[in-house]
């Protein structure tokens, strides 16, 4: 099984490095980060490329480009890209907004556990005002 992170970025040069580091630090297993640069006019792209090179992560990142479109269009574009890789149906796909810094370690392992416990779960969202914390193996929202 593999974890895919989809990260659309639009002019977030001040956060890109921390967002990327949060993603990389949150993964315990096999992963790929699909970044969609959405018409960036700042230094987001150069910061991304420097992060990948400095951390020797070229094989872990795919970079796609869009021309200043909506975040949903970027997500769909990245999902199409992932589908072309013919992922395992048990793979996990996590969308991350470009201003979210993940602090949870082993997030992929935890979410695979949730996924395994709820067999008919089709979608798990950790977005838009929902903070999810793992405390003694339970899920708590705040």
Coordinates of N, CA, C and O in Angstrom, one line a residue:
X1 N 0.8 -1.2 0.0 CA 0.0 0.0 0.0 C 0.9 1.2 0.0 O 2.0 1.2 0.5
X2 N 0.3 2.3 -0.6 CA 1.1 3.5 -0.7 C 0.2 4.7 -0.3 O -1.0 4.7 -0.5
X3 N 0.8 5.8 0.2 CA 0.1 7.0 0.5 C 0.5 8.0 -0.5 O 1.6 8.3 -0.7
X4 N -0.6 8.6 -1.1 CA -0.4 9.7 -2.0 C -0.8 11.0 -1.3 O -1.9 11.0 -0.8
X5 N 0.0 12.0 -1.4 CA -0.4 13.4 -0.9 C -0.6 14.2 -2.1 O 0.3 14.3 -3.0
X6 N -1.7 14.9 -2.2 CA -1.9 15.9 -3.3 C -1.8 17.3 -2.6 O -2.5 17.6 -1.7
X7 N -0.9 18.1 -3.2 CA -0.7 19.4 -2.6 C -0.7 20.5 -3.7 O 0.2 20.7 -4.4
X8 N -1.9 21.2 -3.9 CA -2.0 22.3 -4.8 C -1.3 23.5 -4.1 O -1.5 23.7 -2.9
X9 N -0.5 24.2 -4.8 CA 0.2 25.4 -4.3 C -0.1 26.6 -5.1 O 0.1 26.6 -6.3
X10 N -0.5 27.7 -4.5 CA -0.7 29.0 -5.2 C 0.0 30.1 -4.3 O -0.6 30.5 -3.3
X11 N 1.1 30.5 -4.7 CA 1.8 31.6 -4.1 C 1.9 31.5 -2.6 O 1.4 32.4 -1.8
X12 N 2.5 30.5 -2.1 CA 2.7 30.3 -0.6 C 4.2 30.2 -0.3 O 4.6 29.4 0.6
X13 N 5.0 31.0 -0.9 CA 6.5 30.9 -0.7 C 6.9 30.9 0.8 O 7.8 30.2 1.2
X14 N 6.1 31.6 1.6 CA 6.5 31.7 3.1 C 6.2 30.5 3.8 O 6.7 30.3 4.9
X15 N 5.4 29.6 3.3 CA 5.0 28.4 4.0 C 5.4 27.1 3.3 O 5.4 26.0 3.9
X16 N 5.8 27.1 2.0 CA 6.1 25.9 1.3 C 7.0 24.9 2.0 O 6.7 23.7 2.1
X17 N 8.1 25.4 2.4 CA 9.1 24.5 3.1 C 8.5 23.8 4.3 O 8.7 22.6 4.5
X18 N 7.8 24.6 5.2 CA 7.2 23.9 6.4 C 6.1 23.0 6.0 O 6.0 21.9 6.6
X19 N 5.3 23.3 5.0 CA 4.2 22.4 4.6 C 4.9 21.1 4.0 O 4.4 20.0 4.4
X20 N 5.9 21.2 3.2 CA 6.6 20.0 2.6 C 7.2 19.2 3.7 O 7.1 17.9 3.8
X21 N 7.9 19.8 4.7 CA 8.5 19.1 5.8 C 7.5 18.4 6.6 O 7.7 17.2 7.0
X22 N 6.4 19.0 6.9 CA 5.3 18.4 7.6 C 4.8 17.1 6.9 O 4.6 16.1 7.6
X23 N 4.6 17.1 5.6 CA 4.2 16.0 4.9 C 5.2 14.9 5.0 O 4.9 13.7 5.4
X24 N 6.5 15.2 4.7 CA 7.5 14.1 4.7 C 7.7 13.6 6.1 O 7.8 12.3 6.3
X25 N 7.6 14.4 7.2 CA 7.8 13.9 8.5 C 6.6 13.1 9.0 O 6.7 12.4 10.0
X26 N 5.4 13.2 8.3 CA 4.2 12.5 8.8 C 4.1 11.1 8.3 O 3.2 10.4 8.7
X27 N 5.0 10.7 7.4 CA 4.8 9.4 6.7 C 5.8 8.4 7.3 O 7.0 8.6 7.4
X28 N 5.2 7.2 7.6 CA 6.0 6.1 8.0 C 6.3 5.1 6.9 O 7.3 4.4 7.0
X29 N 5.4 5.0 5.9 CA 5.6 4.0 4.9 C 5.9 4.6 3.5 O 6.4 5.7 3.4
X30 N 5.5 3.8 2.5 CA 5.7 4.2 1.1 C 4.8 5.3 0.7 O 3.6 5.3 1.0
X31 N 5.4 6.4 0.1 CA 4.5 7.5 -0.3 C 5.0 8.2 -1.5 O 6.1 8.0 -2.0
X32 N 4.1 9.1 -2.1 CA 4.4 9.9 -3.2 C 3.7 11.2 -2.9 O 2.5 11.2 -2.5
X33 N 4.3 12.4 -3.2 CA 3.7 13.7 -3.1 C 3.5 14.2 -4.5 O 4.5 14.3 -5.3
X34 N 2.3 14.5 -4.8 CA 1.9 15.1 -6.1 C 1.6 16.6 -5.9 O 0.6 16.9 -5.3
X35 N 2.5 17.4 -6.3 CA 2.4 18.9 -6.1 C 1.9 19.4 -7.4 O 2.4 19.1 -8.5
X36 N 0.8 20.3 -7.3 CA 0.3 21.0 -8.4 C 0.6 22.5 -8.2 O 0.0 23.1 -7.3
X37 N 1.5 23.0 -9.0 CA 1.8 24.5 -8.9 C 0.8 25.2 -9.8 O 0.7 25.0 -11.0
X38 N 0.0 26.0 -9.1 CA -1.2 26.6 -9.7 C -1.0 28.0 -10.1 O -1.5 28.9 -9.5
X39 N -0.2 28.2 -11.2 CA 0.1 29.6 -11.6 C 0.9 30.5 -10.7 O 0.7 31.7 -10.6
X40 N 1.8 29.9 -9.9 CA 2.5 30.7 -9.0 C 3.4 31.7 -9.6 O 4.0 31.5 -10.6
X41 N 3.4 32.9 -9.0 CA 4.2 34.0 -9.5 C 5.2 34.4 -8.5 O 6.0 35.4 -8.7
X42 N 5.3 33.7 -7.4 CA 6.3 34.0 -6.3 C 7.4 32.9 -6.4 O 7.6 32.3 -7.5
X43 N 8.1 32.7 -5.3 CA 9.2 31.7 -5.3 C 8.8 30.3 -4.9 O 9.7 29.5 -4.6
X44 N 7.5 30.0 -4.9 CA 7.1 28.7 -4.4 C 7.8 27.5 -5.2 O 8.2 26.6 -4.6
X45 N 7.9 27.7 -6.5 CA 8.4 26.6 -7.3 C 9.9 26.4 -7.0 O 10.4 25.3 -6.8
X46 N 10.7 27.5 -6.9 CA 12.1 27.3 -6.6 C 12.3 26.7 -5.2 O 13.2 25.9 -5.0
X47 N 11.5 27.1 -4.2 CA 11.6 26.6 -2.9 C 11.3 25.1 -2.9 O 12.0 24.3 -2.2
X48 N 10.3 24.7 -3.6 CA 9.9 23.3 -3.8 C 11.1 22.5 -4.4 O 11.4 21.5 -3.8
X49 N 11.6 23.0 -5.5 CA 12.7 22.3 -6.1 C 13.9 22.2 -5.2 O 14.6 21.1 -5.1
X50 N 14.2 23.2 -4.5 CA 15.3 23.2 -3.5 C 15.1 22.2 -2.4 O 16.0 21.4 -2.0
X51 N 13.9 22.1 -1.9 CA 13.5 21.2 -0.8 C 13.7 19.8 -1.3 O 14.3 18.9 -0.6
X52 N 13.2 19.5 -2.5 CA 13.4 18.1 -3.1 C 14.9 17.7 -3.2 O 15.3 16.6 -2.8
X53 N 15.6 18.7 -3.8 CA 17.0 18.4 -4.0 C 17.8 18.2 -2.7 O 18.6 17.3 -2.5
X54 N 17.6 19.1 -1.8 CA 18.3 19.1 -0.5 C 18.0 17.9 0.4 O 18.8 17.5 1.2
X55 N 16.8 17.3 0.2 CA 16.4 16.1 0.9 C 16.5 14.8 0.1 O 16.0 13.8 0.6
X56 N 17.0 14.9 -1.1 CA 17.2 13.7 -1.9 C 15.9 13.0 -2.1 O 15.8 11.8 -1.9
X57 N 14.8 13.7 -2.5 CA 13.5 13.2 -2.6 C 12.9 13.2 -4.0 O 11.7 13.1 -4.2
X58 N 13.7 13.2 -5.0 CA 13.3 13.3 -6.4 C 12.3 12.2 -6.7 O 11.3 12.4 -7.4
X59 N 12.5 11.0 -6.3 CA 11.7 9.8 -6.6 C 10.3 9.9 -5.8 O 9.4 9.2 -6.2
X60 N 10.2 10.7 -4.8 CA 9.0 10.8 -4.0 C 8.1 11.9 -4.4 O 7.0 12.0 -3.9
X61 N 8.5 12.7 -5.3 CA 7.7 13.9 -5.8 C 7.4 13.9 -7.2 O 8.3 13.6 -8.0
X62 N 6.2 14.2 -7.6 CA 5.8 14.5 -9.0 C 5.3 15.9 -9.0 O 4.5 16.3 -8.1
X63 N 5.7 16.7 -9.9 CA 5.3 18.1 -10.0 C 4.5 18.3 -11.3 O 5.0 18.0 -12.4
X64 N 3.3 18.9 -11.1 CA 2.4 19.2 -12.2 C 2.2 20.7 -12.2 O 2.4 21.4 -11.2
X65 N 1.8 21.2 -13.4 CA 1.6 22.6 -13.5 C 0.2 22.9 -14.0 O -0.3 22.2 -15.0
X66 N -0.5 23.9 -13.5 CA -1.8 24.4 -13.9 C -1.6 25.9 -14.1 O -0.7 26.5 -13.5
X67 N -2.5 26.5 -14.8 CA -2.4 27.9 -15.1 C -3.5 28.7 -14.3 O -4.5 29.2 -14.8
X68 N -3.2 28.9 -13.0 CA -4.1 29.7 -12.1 C -5.6 29.3 -12.2 O -6.4 30.1 -12.6
X69 N -5.8 28.1 -11.8 CA -7.2 27.6 -11.8 C -7.6 27.4 -10.3 O -6.9 27.6 -9.4
X70 N -8.8 26.9 -10.1 CA -9.3 26.7 -8.8 C -8.7 25.4 -8.2 O -8.3 24.5 -8.9
X71 N -8.6 25.4 -6.8 CA -8.0 24.3 -6.1 C -8.7 22.9 -6.5 O -8.0 21.9 -6.7
X72 N -10.0 22.9 -6.7 CA -10.7 21.7 -7.0 C -10.2 21.1 -8.4 O -10.0 19.9 -8.6
X73 N -10.0 22.0 -9.3 CA -9.4 21.6 -10.6 C -8.0 21.0 -10.5 O -7.7 20.0 -11.1
X74 N -7.2 21.6 -9.6 CA -5.9 21.1 -9.3 C -6.0 19.7 -8.7 O -5.2 18.8 -9.1
X75 N -6.9 19.5 -7.8 CA -7.1 18.2 -7.1 C -7.5 17.1 -8.2 O -7.0 16.0 -8.2
X76 N -8.4 17.5 -9.0 CA -8.9 16.5 -10.1 C -7.8 16.2 -11.0 O -7.6 15.0 -11.4
X77 N -7.0 17.2 -11.4 CA -5.8 16.9 -12.3 C -4.8 16.0 -11.6 O -4.3 15.0 -12.2
X78 N -4.5 16.2 -10.3 CA -3.6 15.3 -9.6 C -4.2 13.9 -9.5 O -3.5 12.9 -9.6
X79 N -5.5 13.8 -9.2 CA -6.2 12.5 -9.1 C -6.0 11.7 -10.4 O -5.8 10.5 -10.4
X80 N -6.2 12.4 -11.5 CA -6.0 11.8 -12.8 C -4.6 11.3 -13.0 O -4.4 10.2 -13.5
X81 N -3.7 12.1 -12.6 CA -2.2 11.7 -12.6 C -2.0 10.4 -11.8 O -1.3 9.5 -12.3
X82 N -2.5 10.4 -10.6 CA -2.3 9.2 -9.8 C -3.0 8.0 -10.4 O -2.4 6.9 -10.4
X83 N -4.2 8.2 -10.9 CA -4.9 7.1 -11.6 C -4.0 6.5 -12.7 O -4.1 5.2 -12.9
X84 N -3.3 7.3 -13.4 CA -2.4 6.8 -14.5 C -1.3 5.9 -14.0 O -0.8 5.1 -14.8
X85 N -1.0 6.0 -12.7 CA 0.1 5.2 -12.1 C -0.5 3.8 -11.8 O 0.2 2.9 -11.3
X86 N -1.8 3.6 -12.0 CA -2.5 2.4 -11.6 C -2.3 2.0 -10.1 O -1.8 0.9 -9.9
X87 N -2.7 2.9 -9.2 CA -2.5 2.6 -7.8 C -3.4 1.4 -7.3 O -4.4 1.1 -7.9
X88 N -2.9 0.8 -6.3 CA -3.7 -0.3 -5.6 C -5.0 0.4 -5.0 O -4.9 1.5 -4.5
X89 N -6.1 -0.3 -5.2 CA -7.4 0.3 -4.6 C -7.3 0.5 -3.1 O -8.1 1.3 -2.6
X90 N -6.3 -0.1 -2.4 CA -6.1 0.1 -1.0 C -5.2 1.3 -0.7 O -5.0 1.5 0.5
X91 N -4.7 2.0 -1.7 CA -3.8 3.1 -1.4 C -4.6 4.2 -0.8 O -5.8 4.3 -0.9
X92 N -3.9 5.1 -0.1 CA -4.5 6.2 0.6 C -4.1 7.5 -0.1 O -3.0 7.7 -0.5
X93 N -5.1 8.3 -0.4 CA -4.9 9.6 -1.0 C -5.3 10.7 -0.1 O -6.5 10.7 0.4
X94 N -4.4 11.6 0.3 CA -4.6 12.6 1.2 C -4.4 14.0 0.5 O -3.4 14.2 -0.1
X95 N -5.4 14.8 0.6 CA -5.3 16.2 0.0 C -4.9 17.1 1.1 O -5.4 17.0 2.2
X96 N -3.9 18.0 0.8 CA -3.4 18.9 1.8 C -3.4 20.3 1.2 O -3.0 20.5 0.1
X97 N -4.0 21.2 1.9 CA -4.0 22.6 1.5 C -2.7 23.2 1.7 O -1.9 22.8 2.6
X98 N -2.3 24.2 0.9 CA -1.0 24.8 0.9 C -0.6 25.6 2.1 O 0.5 26.1 2.2
X99 N -1.5 25.7 3.0 CA -1.2 26.5 4.2 C -1.4 25.6 5.5 O -1.5 26.1 6.6
X100 N -1.4 24.3 5.3 CA -1.6 23.3 6.4 C -0.2 22.6 6.6 O 0.4 22.0 5.8
X101 N 0.2 22.7 7.9 CA 1.5 22.1 8.3 C 1.1 20.9 9.2 O 0.6 21.1 10.3
X102 N 1.3 19.7 8.6 CA 1.0 18.5 9.4 C 2.0 18.3 10.5 O 3.2 18.3 10.2
X103 N 1.5 18.0 11.7 CA 2.4 17.8 12.8 C 2.3 16.4 13.3 O 3.1 16.0 14.2
X104 N 1.4 15.6 12.9 CA 1.1 14.2 13.3 C 2.2 13.3 12.7 O 2.3 13.3 11.5
X105 N 2.9 12.6 13.5 CA 3.9 11.6 13.0 C 3.1 10.3 12.7 O 2.1 10.0 13.4
X106 N 3.6 9.6 11.7 CA 2.9 8.3 11.3 C 1.4 8.5 11.0 O 0.6 7.6 11.2
X107 N 1.1 9.6 10.4 CA -0.3 9.8 10.0 C -0.8 8.8 9.1 O -2.0 8.3 9.2
X108 N 0.0 8.3 8.1 CA -0.4 7.3 7.2 C -0.8 6.0 7.9 O -1.8 5.4 7.6
X109 N 0.0 5.6 8.8 CA -0.2 4.4 9.6 C -1.5 4.5 10.3 O -2.4 3.6 10.3
X110 N -1.7 5.6 11.0 CA -3.0 5.8 11.7 C -4.2 5.8 10.8 O -5.2 5.1 11.1
X111 N -4.1 6.5 9.7 CA -5.3 6.5 8.8 C -5.5 5.2 8.1 O -6.7 4.8 7.9
X112 N -4.5 4.4 7.8 CA -4.7 3.1 7.3 C -5.4 2.2 8.3 O -6.3 1.4 8.0
X113 N -5.1 2.5 9.6 CA -5.8 1.7 10.7 C -7.3 2.1 10.7 O -8.2 1.2 10.9
X114 N -7.6 3.4 10.6 CA -9.0 3.8 10.5 C -9.7 3.2 9.3 O -10.8 2.6 9.4
X115 N -9.0 3.2 8.2 CA -9.6 2.7 7.0 C -9.9 1.2 7.1 O -10.9 0.7 6.7
X116 N -9.0 0.4 7.8 CA -9.2 -1.0 7.9 C -10.3 -1.3 8.9 O -11.0 -2.3 8.7
X117 N -10.6 -0.5 9.9 CA -11.6 -0.7 10.8 C -13.0 -0.4 10.3 O -14.0 -1.0 10.7
X118 N -13.1 0.4 9.3 CA -14.4 0.8 8.7 C -14.4 0.4 7.3 O -14.1 1.2 6.4
X119 N -14.7 -0.8 7.0 CA -14.6 -1.4 5.7 C -15.4 -0.7 4.6 O -15.0 -0.7 3.4
X120 N -16.5 -0.1 4.9 CA -17.3 0.5 3.9 C -17.1 2.0 3.8 O -17.9 2.7 3.1
X121 N -16.1 2.5 4.4 CA -15.8 3.9 4.3 C -15.3 4.3 2.9 O -14.4 3.7 2.4
X122 N -15.9 5.2 2.3 CA -15.5 5.6 1.0 C -14.7 6.8 0.9 O -13.9 7.0 0.0
X123 N -14.8 7.7 2.0 CA -14.0 9.0 1.9 C -13.8 9.4 3.4 O -14.7 9.4 4.2
X124 N -12.6 9.9 3.6 CA -12.3 10.4 5.0 C -11.7 11.8 4.8 O -10.7 12.0 4.1
X125 N -12.4 12.8 5.3 CA -11.9 14.2 5.1 C -11.4 14.8 6.4 O -12.0 14.6 7.5
X126 N -10.2 15.4 6.3 CA -9.6 16.0 7.5 C -9.4 17.5 7.2 O -8.4 18.1 7.5
X127 N -10.4 18.1 6.5 CA -10.2 19.5 6.0 C -11.2 20.4 6.6 O -12.2 20.0 7.2
X128 N -10.9 21.7 6.4 CA -11.8 22.8 6.6 C -12.4 22.8 8.1 O -13.5 22.5 8.3
X129 N -11.6 23.1 9.0 CA -12.0 23.4 10.4 C -12.1 22.1 11.2 O -12.7 22.2 12.3
X130 N -11.6 21.0 10.8 CA -11.7 19.8 11.6 C -10.3 19.4 11.9 O -9.5 19.1 11.1
X131 N -9.9 19.5 13.2 CA -8.6 19.1 13.6 C -8.8 17.7 14.2 O -9.7 17.4 15.0
X132 N -7.9 16.8 13.8 CA -8.0 15.4 14.2 C -6.8 15.1 15.0 O -5.7 15.3 14.5
X133 N -7.0 14.6 16.2 CA -5.9 14.2 17.1 C -6.0 12.8 17.5 O -7.0 12.3 17.8
X134 N -4.9 12.1 17.6 CA -4.8 10.8 18.1 C -4.4 10.8 19.5 O -3.3 11.1 19.8
X135 N -5.3 10.4 20.4 CA -5.0 10.4 21.8 C -5.4 9.0 22.3 O -6.5 8.6 22.4
X136 N -4.3 8.2 22.6 CA -4.5 6.8 23.1 C -5.4 6.0 22.2 O -6.2 5.3 22.6
X137 N -5.2 6.2 20.9 CA -5.8 5.4 19.9 C -7.3 5.8 19.6 O -8.0 5.1 18.9
X138 N -7.7 6.9 20.1 CA -9.1 7.4 19.8 C -9.1 8.6 18.9 O -8.1 9.4 18.9
X139 N -10.1 8.8 18.2 CA -10.2 10.0 17.4 C -11.0 11.1 18.1 O -12.1 10.9 18.5
X140 N -10.4 12.3 18.2 CA -11.0 13.4 18.9 C -11.1 14.6 17.9 O -10.0 14.9 17.3
X141 N -12.2 15.2 17.8 CA -12.3 16.4 17.0 C -12.3 17.6 17.9 O -12.8 17.6 19.0
X142 N -11.7 18.7 17.4 CA -11.7 20.0 18.1 C -11.9 21.1 17.1 O -11.7 21.0 15.9

